[in-house]
Short mmCIF file of C-alpha atoms in Angstrom, two decimals:
data_model
loop_
_atom_site.label_atom_id
_atom_site.label_comp_id
_atom_site.label_asym_id
_atom_site.label_seq_id
_atom_site.Cartn_x
_atom_site.Cartn_y
_atom_site.Cartn_z
CA UNK A 1439 49.72 149.58 -100.49
CA UNK A 1440 51.71 147.70 -97.77
CA UNK A 1441 55.37 147.35 -98.16
CA UNK A 1442 56.41 143.87 -98.78
CA UNK A 1443 59.37 141.85 -97.11
CA UNK A 1444 60.45 138.39 -96.75
CA UNK A 1445 60.54 138.49 -92.98
CA UNK A 1446 59.06 140.67 -90.38
CA UNK A 1447 60.51 140.48 -86.91
CA UNK A 1448 58.71 142.17 -84.13
CA UNK A 1449 61.44 142.78 -81.13
CA UNK A 1450 64.93 142.98 -81.04
CA UNK A 1451 65.52 140.34 -78.26
CA UNK A 1452 67.97 137.31 -77.96
CA UNK A 1453 66.05 135.47 -80.63
CA UNK A 1454 65.05 138.22 -82.99
CA UNK A 1455 68.41 139.87 -83.53
CA UNK A 1456 70.15 136.42 -84.57
CA UNK A 1457 67.24 135.55 -86.65
CA UNK A 1458 67.27 138.89 -88.60
CA UNK A 1459 70.79 138.43 -89.47
CA UNK A 1460 70.61 134.56 -90.28
CA UNK A 1461 67.65 135.37 -92.92
CA UNK A 1462 69.39 138.39 -94.27
CA UNK A 1463 72.55 136.30 -94.96
CA UNK A 1464 70.47 133.67 -96.59
CA UNK A 1465 69.15 136.39 -99.01
CA UNK A 1466 65.87 137.11 -97.38
CA UNK A 1467 64.68 140.80 -97.12
CA UNK A 1468 64.28 141.47 -93.53
CA UNK A 1469 62.39 144.38 -91.54
CA UNK A 1470 63.01 144.25 -87.78
CA UNK A 1471 60.78 146.52 -85.35
CA UNK A 1472 61.73 147.56 -82.00
CA UNK A 1473 59.65 149.84 -79.75
CA UNK A 1474 62.15 150.31 -77.18
CA UNK A 1475 65.97 149.83 -76.78
CA UNK A 1476 67.71 147.38 -79.05
CA UNK A 1477 68.69 144.32 -77.35
CA UNK A 1478 65.71 143.09 -75.40
CA UNK A 1479 65.41 142.27 -71.70
CA UNK A 1480 68.81 140.65 -71.51
CA UNK A 1481 70.60 143.71 -72.76
CA UNK A 1482 68.62 146.46 -71.07
CA UNK A 1483 67.21 145.32 -67.89
CA UNK A 1484 68.02 141.70 -67.33
CA UNK A 1485 71.13 139.65 -67.54
CA UNK A 1486 73.77 142.35 -68.54
CA UNK A 1487 73.10 145.19 -66.17
CA UNK A 1488 72.06 143.04 -63.08
CA UNK A 1489 75.32 140.90 -63.42
CA UNK A 1490 77.40 144.10 -63.83
CA UNK A 1491 75.86 145.21 -60.40
CA UNK A 1492 76.17 141.82 -58.80
CA UNK A 1493 79.88 142.09 -59.46
CA UNK A 1494 80.36 145.55 -57.96
CA UNK A 1495 78.45 144.16 -54.92
CA UNK A 1496 80.57 141.19 -54.78
CA UNK A 1497 83.69 143.30 -54.79
CA UNK A 1498 82.26 145.26 -51.58
CA UNK A 1499 81.61 141.85 -50.01
CA UNK A 1500 85.11 141.00 -50.42
CA UNK A 1501 86.28 144.10 -49.02
CA UNK A 1502 84.02 143.59 -46.03
CA UNK A 1503 85.31 140.34 -45.37
CA UNK A 1504 88.96 140.44 -46.37
CA UNK A 1505 89.96 140.26 -42.64
CA UNK A 1506 89.02 136.56 -42.66
CA UNK A 1507 91.87 136.24 -44.96
CA UNK A 1508 94.30 138.03 -42.75
CA UNK A 1509 94.09 141.31 -44.76
CA UNK A 1510 93.41 144.39 -43.08
CA UNK A 1511 90.30 146.22 -44.46
CA UNK A 1512 87.78 148.73 -43.61
CA UNK A 1513 84.15 148.98 -44.80
CA UNK A 1514 83.80 149.76 -48.35
CA UNK A 1515 82.51 153.28 -49.28
CA UNK A 1516 79.90 152.86 -52.00
CA UNK A 1517 79.75 155.39 -54.65
CA UNK A 1518 76.28 153.95 -55.81
CA UNK A 1519 76.13 156.73 -58.64
CA UNK A 1520 79.46 155.36 -60.14
CA UNK A 1521 78.40 151.85 -59.92
CA UNK A 1522 75.09 152.81 -61.87
CA UNK A 1523 77.35 154.60 -64.37
CA UNK A 1524 79.36 151.59 -65.08
CA UNK A 1525 76.33 149.52 -65.67
CA UNK A 1526 75.06 152.08 -67.98
CA UNK A 1527 78.31 151.99 -69.94
CA UNK A 1528 78.27 148.42 -70.44
CA UNK A 1529 74.58 148.44 -71.61
CA UNK A 1530 75.13 151.17 -74.05
CA UNK A 1531 78.27 149.41 -75.30
CA UNK A 1532 76.04 146.24 -76.02
CA UNK A 1533 73.11 148.47 -77.60
CA UNK A 1534 75.78 150.19 -79.91
CA UNK A 1535 77.25 146.75 -80.96
CA UNK A 1536 73.74 145.28 -81.90
CA UNK A 1537 72.81 148.63 -83.81
CA UNK A 1538 76.22 148.15 -85.77
CA UNK A 1539 75.45 144.40 -86.40
CA UNK A 1540 71.99 145.13 -87.62
CA UNK A 1541 72.39 148.07 -89.82
CA UNK A 1542 75.96 148.01 -91.03
CA UNK A 1543 77.45 144.37 -90.73
CA UNK A 1544 74.66 142.59 -92.39
CA UNK A 1545 72.88 143.96 -95.63
CA UNK A 1546 69.51 143.37 -96.17
CA UNK A 1547 67.89 144.38 -92.77
CA UNK A 1548 65.74 147.26 -92.34
CA UNK A 1549 65.45 148.55 -88.64
CA UNK A 1550 62.42 150.34 -87.84
CA UNK A 1551 61.73 152.17 -84.40
CA UNK A 1552 58.15 151.92 -83.55
CA UNK A 1553 55.07 150.17 -82.40
CA UNK A 1554 53.78 147.31 -84.38
CA UNK A 1555 50.24 145.95 -84.44
CA UNK A 1556 48.44 143.36 -86.64
CA UNK A 1557 45.89 144.56 -89.26
CA UNK A 1558 45.61 141.10 -90.86
CA UNK A 1559 46.93 137.44 -90.77
CA UNK A 1560 50.20 138.75 -92.54
CA UNK A 1561 50.04 142.50 -92.34
CA UNK A 1562 51.15 144.72 -89.60
CA UNK A 1563 51.03 148.57 -89.12
CA UNK A 1564 53.96 150.31 -87.82
CA UNK A 1565 53.51 153.36 -85.87
CA UNK A 1566 57.08 154.89 -86.17
CA UNK A 1567 58.75 156.74 -83.23
CA UNK A 1568 58.38 160.13 -85.10
CA UNK A 1569 54.71 159.60 -85.85
CA UNK A 1570 54.61 158.37 -89.18
CA UNK A 1571 52.88 154.89 -90.16
CA UNK A 1572 53.58 152.18 -92.44
CA UNK A 1573 51.90 148.91 -93.13
CA UNK A 1574 54.14 145.81 -93.69
CA UNK A 1575 53.21 142.24 -95.20
CA UNK A 1576 55.35 139.43 -95.10
CA UNK A 1577 54.82 135.57 -95.44
CA UNK A 1578 56.93 134.91 -92.30
CA UNK A 1579 56.25 137.06 -89.18
CA UNK A 1580 58.11 136.34 -85.96
CA UNK A 1581 56.93 137.72 -82.48
CA UNK A 1582 59.62 138.47 -80.43
CA UNK A 1583 58.20 140.70 -77.85
CA UNK A 1584 59.05 139.65 -74.35
CA UNK A 1585 57.27 140.25 -70.95
CA UNK A 1586 57.03 143.25 -68.65
CA UNK A 1587 56.82 143.35 -64.80
CA UNK A 1588 53.60 141.89 -63.42
CA UNK A 1589 51.95 144.31 -61.01
CA UNK A 1590 49.85 142.34 -58.59
CA UNK A 1591 46.49 143.63 -57.07
CA UNK A 1592 47.56 145.44 -53.75
CA UNK A 1593 45.44 148.05 -52.27
CA UNK A 1594 47.31 151.37 -52.27
CA UNK A 1595 50.08 150.13 -54.73
CA UNK A 1596 49.01 152.80 -57.45
CA UNK A 1597 49.51 155.61 -54.67
CA UNK A 1598 53.12 154.84 -53.70
CA UNK A 1599 56.20 155.07 -55.97
CA UNK A 1600 57.16 151.29 -56.12
CA UNK A 1601 60.05 150.07 -58.29
CA UNK A 1602 60.02 147.13 -60.77
CA UNK A 1603 63.35 145.73 -61.90
CA UNK A 1604 63.72 148.17 -64.79
CA UNK A 1605 63.37 151.21 -62.21
CA UNK A 1606 65.56 149.61 -59.67
CA UNK A 1607 68.56 149.42 -62.21
CA UNK A 1608 68.42 153.34 -62.71
CA UNK A 1609 68.31 154.41 -59.04
CA UNK A 1610 70.80 157.13 -58.25
CA UNK A 1611 70.64 156.84 -54.46
CA UNK A 1612 71.06 153.48 -52.32
CA UNK A 1613 67.96 152.48 -50.63
CA UNK A 1614 68.12 152.65 -46.75
CA UNK A 1615 65.76 149.69 -46.55
CA UNK A 1616 64.41 147.87 -49.52
CA UNK A 1617 61.33 145.79 -49.22
CA UNK A 1618 61.20 143.22 -51.95
CA UNK A 1619 57.76 141.55 -52.74
CA UNK A 1620 58.50 138.21 -54.21
CA UNK A 1621 61.20 135.38 -53.35
CA UNK A 1622 61.97 134.05 -56.73
CA UNK A 1623 65.31 134.18 -58.30
CA UNK A 1624 64.77 137.90 -59.24
CA UNK A 1625 64.01 138.85 -55.73
CA UNK A 1626 66.96 136.80 -54.14
CA UNK A 1627 69.64 138.23 -56.68
CA UNK A 1628 68.56 141.91 -55.92
CA UNK A 1629 68.16 141.21 -52.44
CA UNK A 1630 71.83 140.01 -52.03
CA UNK A 1631 73.26 142.84 -54.30
CA UNK A 1632 71.46 145.55 -52.41
CA UNK A 1633 72.54 143.95 -49.01
CA UNK A 1634 75.96 143.88 -50.23
CA UNK A 1635 75.78 147.54 -51.23
CA UNK A 1636 74.76 148.19 -47.71
CA UNK A 1637 70.82 148.45 -47.65
CA UNK A 1638 68.70 146.71 -45.01
CA UNK A 1639 66.57 144.26 -47.19
CA UNK A 1640 63.48 142.14 -46.33
CA UNK A 1641 62.02 139.80 -48.64
CA UNK A 1642 58.20 139.18 -48.62
CA UNK A 1643 57.24 135.80 -50.09
CA UNK A 1644 53.74 134.37 -50.44
CA UNK A 1645 54.88 130.77 -50.43
CA UNK A 1646 56.35 128.99 -47.64
CA UNK A 1647 59.58 128.30 -49.49
CA UNK A 1648 61.76 130.29 -51.95
CA UNK A 1649 62.27 129.37 -55.43
CA UNK A 1650 59.33 127.18 -56.29
CA UNK A 1651 61.22 124.84 -58.72
CA UNK A 1652 63.46 123.83 -56.21
CA UNK A 1653 63.49 121.05 -53.58
CA UNK A 1654 62.90 122.01 -49.95
CA UNK A 1655 66.46 121.45 -48.93
CA UNK A 1656 67.81 123.58 -51.45
CA UNK A 1657 65.39 126.45 -50.55
CA UNK A 1658 66.47 126.20 -47.12
CA UNK A 1659 70.07 126.39 -47.78
CA UNK A 1660 69.54 129.52 -49.87
CA UNK A 1661 67.61 131.10 -47.25
CA UNK A 1662 70.05 130.40 -44.46
CA UNK A 1663 72.81 131.73 -46.72
CA UNK A 1664 70.94 134.93 -47.08
CA UNK A 1665 70.08 135.37 -43.52
CA UNK A 1666 73.45 134.78 -42.51
CA UNK A 1667 74.23 138.07 -44.67
CA UNK A 1668 71.53 139.89 -42.65
CA UNK A 1669 68.65 139.51 -45.16
CA UNK A 1670 65.20 139.46 -43.57
CA UNK A 1671 62.46 137.11 -44.63
CA UNK A 1672 58.63 137.19 -44.31
CA UNK A 1673 57.24 133.69 -45.84
CA UNK A 1674 53.52 132.77 -45.99
CA UNK A 1675 52.72 136.22 -46.17
CA UNK A 1676 49.83 137.65 -48.11
CA UNK A 1677 50.51 141.27 -49.01
CA UNK A 1678 47.26 143.27 -48.49
CA UNK A 1679 48.12 146.79 -48.29
CA UNK A 1680 50.81 149.45 -48.93
CA UNK A 1681 51.07 153.12 -48.21
CA UNK A 1682 53.40 156.08 -47.79
CA UNK A 1683 53.61 158.65 -44.94
CA UNK A 1684 54.57 162.31 -45.27
CA UNK A 1685 58.34 161.56 -44.57
CA UNK A 1686 58.16 159.14 -47.61
CA UNK A 1687 58.48 155.98 -45.79
CA UNK A 1688 56.37 152.98 -47.08
CA UNK A 1689 54.69 150.32 -44.95
CA UNK A 1690 53.26 147.18 -46.15
CA UNK A 1691 50.76 145.17 -44.23
CA UNK A 1692 50.89 141.58 -44.90
CA UNK A 1693 48.77 138.52 -43.30
CA UNK A 1694 51.29 135.84 -42.26
CA UNK A 1695 51.01 132.38 -40.51
CA UNK A 1696 51.70 134.22 -37.13
CA UNK A 1697 49.59 137.29 -37.47
CA UNK A 1698 49.48 140.48 -39.13
CA UNK A 1699 52.79 142.16 -39.94
CA UNK A 1700 53.47 145.70 -40.71
CA UNK A 1701 56.73 146.10 -42.48
CA UNK A 1702 58.44 149.63 -43.01
CA UNK A 1703 61.02 150.46 -45.87
CA UNK A 1704 62.15 153.38 -47.87
CA UNK A 1705 61.77 151.56 -51.25
CA UNK A 1706 59.74 148.78 -52.53
CA UNK A 1707 60.45 146.21 -55.40
CA UNK A 1708 57.74 144.40 -57.01
CA UNK A 1709 59.17 141.16 -58.09
CA UNK A 1710 56.17 139.08 -58.35
CA UNK A 1711 56.59 137.62 -61.83
CA UNK A 1712 56.18 138.65 -65.44
CA UNK A 1713 53.34 139.27 -68.13
CA UNK A 1714 53.56 138.97 -71.59
CA UNK A 1715 53.74 142.05 -74.10
CA UNK A 1716 50.97 140.56 -76.51
CA UNK A 1717 48.08 142.74 -75.39
CA UNK A 1718 49.20 145.60 -77.86
CA UNK A 1719 49.78 143.50 -80.90
CA UNK A 1720 46.14 143.49 -81.99
CA UNK A 1721 46.39 139.43 -82.19
CA UNK A 1722 42.69 139.08 -82.79
CA UNK A 1723 42.71 140.91 -86.21
CA UNK A 1724 45.09 137.92 -87.24
CA UNK A 1725 43.40 135.17 -85.42
CA UNK A 1726 46.35 134.40 -83.15
CA UNK A 1727 45.55 132.45 -80.15
CA UNK A 1728 46.73 132.99 -76.51
CA UNK A 1729 46.41 131.14 -73.36
CA UNK A 1730 44.47 132.63 -70.21
CA UNK A 1731 47.54 134.62 -69.21
CA UNK A 1732 48.14 136.26 -72.57
CA UNK A 1733 51.04 134.05 -73.71
CA UNK A 1734 50.92 133.36 -77.25
CA UNK A 1735 50.10 129.44 -77.83
CA UNK A 1736 52.77 127.90 -80.15
CA UNK A 1737 53.52 124.25 -81.17
CA UNK A 1738 56.94 122.33 -81.00
CA UNK A 1739 58.25 124.13 -84.07
CA UNK A 1740 57.21 127.64 -82.25
CA UNK A 1741 54.52 128.12 -84.98
CA UNK A 1742 51.16 129.88 -83.81
CA UNK A 1743 47.87 128.58 -85.20
CA UNK A 1744 48.31 131.04 -88.12
CA UNK A 1745 50.39 129.61 -90.80
CA UNK A 1746 53.87 131.60 -91.16
CA UNK A 1747 53.35 133.40 -87.83
CA UNK A 1748 56.02 132.42 -85.10
CA UNK A 1749 56.41 133.56 -81.46
CA UNK A 1750 59.79 133.39 -79.91
CA UNK A 1751 61.07 133.97 -76.34
CA UNK A 1752 59.26 134.80 -73.25
CA UNK A 1753 56.15 135.97 -75.18
CA UNK A 1754 54.95 132.20 -75.70
CA UNK A 1755 55.33 131.22 -71.95
CA UNK A 1756 57.17 128.74 -70.33
CA UNK A 1757 60.67 129.12 -68.49
CA UNK A 1758 61.82 132.66 -69.31
CA UNK A 1759 65.44 132.67 -69.79
CA UNK A 1760 67.61 134.33 -72.51
CA UNK A 1761 69.30 131.13 -73.42
CA UNK A 1762 66.15 129.34 -74.17
CA UNK A 1763 65.06 132.42 -76.26
CA UNK A 1764 68.37 132.12 -78.21
CA UNK A 1765 67.52 128.46 -78.57
CA UNK A 1766 64.15 129.29 -80.09
CA UNK A 1767 66.12 131.38 -82.79
CA UNK A 1768 68.23 127.98 -83.66
CA UNK A 1769 64.85 125.93 -83.79
CA UNK A 1770 63.16 128.24 -86.52
CA UNK A 1771 66.39 129.09 -88.25
CA UNK A 1772 67.26 125.36 -88.80
CA UNK A 1773 63.82 124.38 -89.77
CA UNK A 1774 63.13 127.03 -92.20
CA UNK A 1775 66.78 127.59 -93.73
CA UNK A 1776 68.09 124.18 -93.37
CA UNK A 1777 65.27 121.77 -93.26
CA UNK A 1778 66.34 120.27 -89.58
CA UNK A 1779 63.45 119.98 -87.59
CA UNK A 1780 63.61 119.98 -83.65
CA UNK A 1781 60.98 120.19 -80.95
CA UNK A 1782 61.25 123.34 -78.67
CA UNK A 1783 59.11 121.68 -76.25
CA UNK A 1784 61.87 118.64 -75.56
CA UNK A 1785 65.15 120.23 -74.54
CA UNK A 1786 66.93 120.71 -71.51
CA UNK A 1787 66.66 123.42 -69.04
CA UNK A 1788 69.62 124.64 -67.60
CA UNK A 1789 69.68 127.79 -65.42
CA UNK A 1790 71.62 129.57 -62.63
CA UNK A 1791 70.48 131.50 -59.82
CA UNK A 1792 73.15 134.44 -59.68
CA UNK A 1793 73.44 134.50 -55.91
CA UNK A 1794 76.82 134.21 -54.34
CA UNK A 1795 76.96 131.23 -54.22
CA UNK A 1796 75.37 130.43 -57.35
CA UNK A 1797 72.70 127.86 -57.60
CA UNK A 1798 73.04 125.78 -60.89
CA UNK A 1799 69.99 123.43 -61.94
CA UNK A 1800 69.88 120.74 -64.63
CA UNK A 1801 67.63 118.11 -65.23
CA UNK A 1802 65.37 116.63 -62.56
CA UNK A 1803 64.93 117.57 -58.95
CA UNK A 1804 63.71 115.09 -56.20
CA UNK A 1805 60.13 116.51 -56.34
CA UNK A 1806 59.96 116.14 -60.09
CA UNK A 1807 61.38 112.74 -59.98
CA UNK A 1808 58.87 111.60 -57.56
CA UNK A 1809 55.96 113.26 -59.43
CA UNK A 1810 56.87 111.57 -62.39
CA UNK A 1811 57.33 108.02 -60.48
CA UNK A 1812 60.88 107.96 -61.78
CA UNK A 1813 63.07 105.72 -59.71
CA UNK A 1814 66.22 107.42 -58.49
CA UNK A 1815 68.98 107.65 -55.90
CA UNK A 1816 70.31 110.69 -54.58
CA UNK A 1817 73.96 111.94 -53.67
CA UNK A 1818 74.54 114.97 -51.45
CA UNK A 1819 77.99 116.60 -50.69
CA UNK A 1820 78.62 119.43 -48.47
CA UNK A 1821 80.90 122.07 -50.30
CA UNK A 1822 83.19 122.34 -47.38
CA UNK A 1823 84.45 118.98 -48.25
CA UNK A 1824 86.13 119.99 -51.47
CA UNK A 1825 89.50 121.21 -51.07
CA UNK A 1826 89.33 124.11 -53.40
CA UNK A 1827 86.52 125.55 -51.39
CA UNK A 1828 88.38 125.31 -48.06
CA UNK A 1829 91.51 126.96 -49.67
CA UNK A 1830 89.21 129.88 -50.85
CA UNK A 1831 87.16 130.20 -47.87
CA UNK A 1832 84.00 129.58 -50.07
CA UNK A 1833 82.43 126.72 -48.12
CA UNK A 1834 78.84 127.62 -48.19
CA UNK A 1835 76.50 125.20 -50.12
CA UNK A 1836 76.24 121.81 -51.30
CA UNK A 1837 75.92 119.46 -54.30
CA UNK A 1838 73.06 117.41 -55.00
CA UNK A 1839 72.89 114.65 -57.88
CA UNK A 1840 70.10 112.36 -58.86
CA UNK A 1841 70.95 109.05 -60.47
CA UNK A 1842 68.85 106.69 -62.62
CA UNK A 1843 68.68 102.97 -62.30
CA UNK A 1844 71.18 102.72 -65.31
CA UNK A 1845 73.77 104.80 -63.14
CA UNK A 1846 73.17 107.72 -65.46
CA UNK A 1847 72.56 111.26 -64.21
CA UNK A 1848 68.89 112.63 -64.01
CA UNK A 1849 69.59 116.01 -62.52
CA UNK A 1850 71.67 118.29 -60.24
CA UNK A 1851 71.39 121.23 -57.98
CA UNK A 1852 75.06 122.69 -57.48
CA UNK A 1853 74.69 125.32 -54.67
CA UNK A 1854 78.20 126.34 -54.67
CA UNK A 1855 80.76 128.98 -55.89
CA UNK A 1856 80.80 128.67 -59.68
CA UNK A 1857 77.79 126.77 -59.50
CA UNK A 1858 76.55 127.46 -62.84
CA UNK A 1859 79.91 126.52 -64.31
CA UNK A 1860 79.76 123.26 -62.42
CA UNK A 1861 76.18 122.64 -63.53
CA UNK A 1862 77.06 122.81 -66.99
CA UNK A 1863 79.61 120.15 -66.44
CA UNK A 1864 76.77 117.71 -65.41
CA UNK A 1865 74.42 119.03 -68.41
CA UNK A 1866 77.54 117.61 -70.67
CA UNK A 1867 77.77 114.44 -68.62
CA UNK A 1868 74.02 114.13 -69.29
CA UNK A 1869 74.47 114.59 -72.91
CA UNK A 1870 77.12 112.14 -73.19
CA UNK A 1871 75.16 109.46 -71.20
CA UNK A 1872 78.21 108.87 -68.94
CA UNK A 1873 77.56 106.68 -65.71
CA UNK A 1874 78.54 107.75 -62.32
CA UNK A 1875 81.20 105.10 -61.83
CA UNK A 1876 83.10 106.57 -65.05
CA UNK A 1877 82.81 110.08 -63.22
CA UNK A 1878 84.14 108.52 -59.90
CA UNK A 1879 87.21 107.36 -61.82
CA UNK A 1880 87.94 110.34 -64.04
CA UNK A 1881 91.23 111.87 -63.43
CA UNK A 1882 90.44 115.64 -62.64
CA UNK A 1883 93.10 118.15 -62.14
CA UNK A 1884 93.78 119.13 -58.49
CA UNK A 1885 92.66 121.46 -56.78
CA UNK A 1886 89.84 122.53 -58.65
CA UNK A 1887 85.96 122.63 -57.82
CA UNK A 1888 85.23 119.84 -60.43
CA UNK A 1889 87.31 117.49 -58.21
CA UNK A 1890 83.89 117.15 -56.55
CA UNK A 1891 82.52 115.09 -59.34
CA UNK A 1892 84.77 112.23 -58.03
CA UNK A 1893 83.66 112.33 -54.78
CA UNK A 1894 79.95 113.41 -54.61
CA UNK A 1895 78.60 109.69 -55.36
CA UNK A 1896 80.30 108.12 -52.26
CA UNK A 1897 77.29 108.43 -50.28
CA UNK A 1898 74.58 107.65 -52.97
CA UNK A 1899 71.25 106.43 -51.41
CA UNK A 1900 67.61 105.65 -52.17
CA UNK A 1901 65.36 108.40 -51.38
CA UNK A 1902 63.98 108.18 -47.68
#
């Protein structure tokens, strides 16, 4: 007979973990199943490890550019194994904290290590890591299984030692020349990181612009900044073949607007998107629907078409960010435990590209405003006009803010040092429905990055 629980959660990610503790604290008996490491993508191969590596790369860059500030310096010596070891220690610390939280700090949670697959609408067979099987039934099932790297159909790819972001994080040697297939935010973050560590880097992107969600001027500024650091770009490139010679050198052939290109490198990172981890759940046995890409279909309450079964986080598609996964947890927690309903389809989408400088984004871009026929005015301001930027020498980038007919903020793209933090200020401004004249007249401490809020609107104009 199946073992019964009140709640069954598949996947220990940024939605599954807090949901487990909230349900247990509410008196529900919870089983949480994780096939790999506790913590999901953010802890293990996403936010935490990549940002720790980016921090190390930024230190190297600061040493390399110290002479600009009148400080004698020399080329930093990168102990790449030590860099990776620091990252590993931080990740393990987070894993240990999650394990303690789930198993010792909250009663009522059973953590099972293994693979889960449906056997019916509310029953799942768990194949445990040690080989045993157990069948569990629960009236509430939450799928938080995330995504994995999508591997493109590229001739020869299966014959060469290519890397995904997961494998790249565990390298013990610094690549001599890193080829990156994909010019999204993952490719750009890794590209700048490894360039600052000392690798040659070439980014190959199928589109004519980087960062598909962004306006052309934002993409151009990002590309110019990275090119100034020595990163090469091949845009509008259709990768056709990859091979490896006897010496271990990789060659990628790509068709570009200027003709065929042959790109050579020591390592290849495939960063062309993600695919959902839904294909091994036997969803058909429960009758759960997916879209054509395998993402689980949900409504605004994150319910699947099967009553009592929910999908949380990246596995249900849409923008894939940790903070949205965590908000998925809040949506279902409030609906089930507190009777408060809020749609996950209607919420702000703040995000940050953690290059240096960062790109923080909230609300509408110009392209999106035009597509939706929303009247707007736009204000742009070079970062170099901010006193804090000149004093710190961090003058790369610009601010771009859209304003509606009621003088309220529609959206902002802040390509600037601390761009993510500054973007969050605009998110708060939008939540509070403040008008731009109110912002111009705010008293803001000097000298701070935030002073740009006083000044960005001085050249507010209608779009060309």
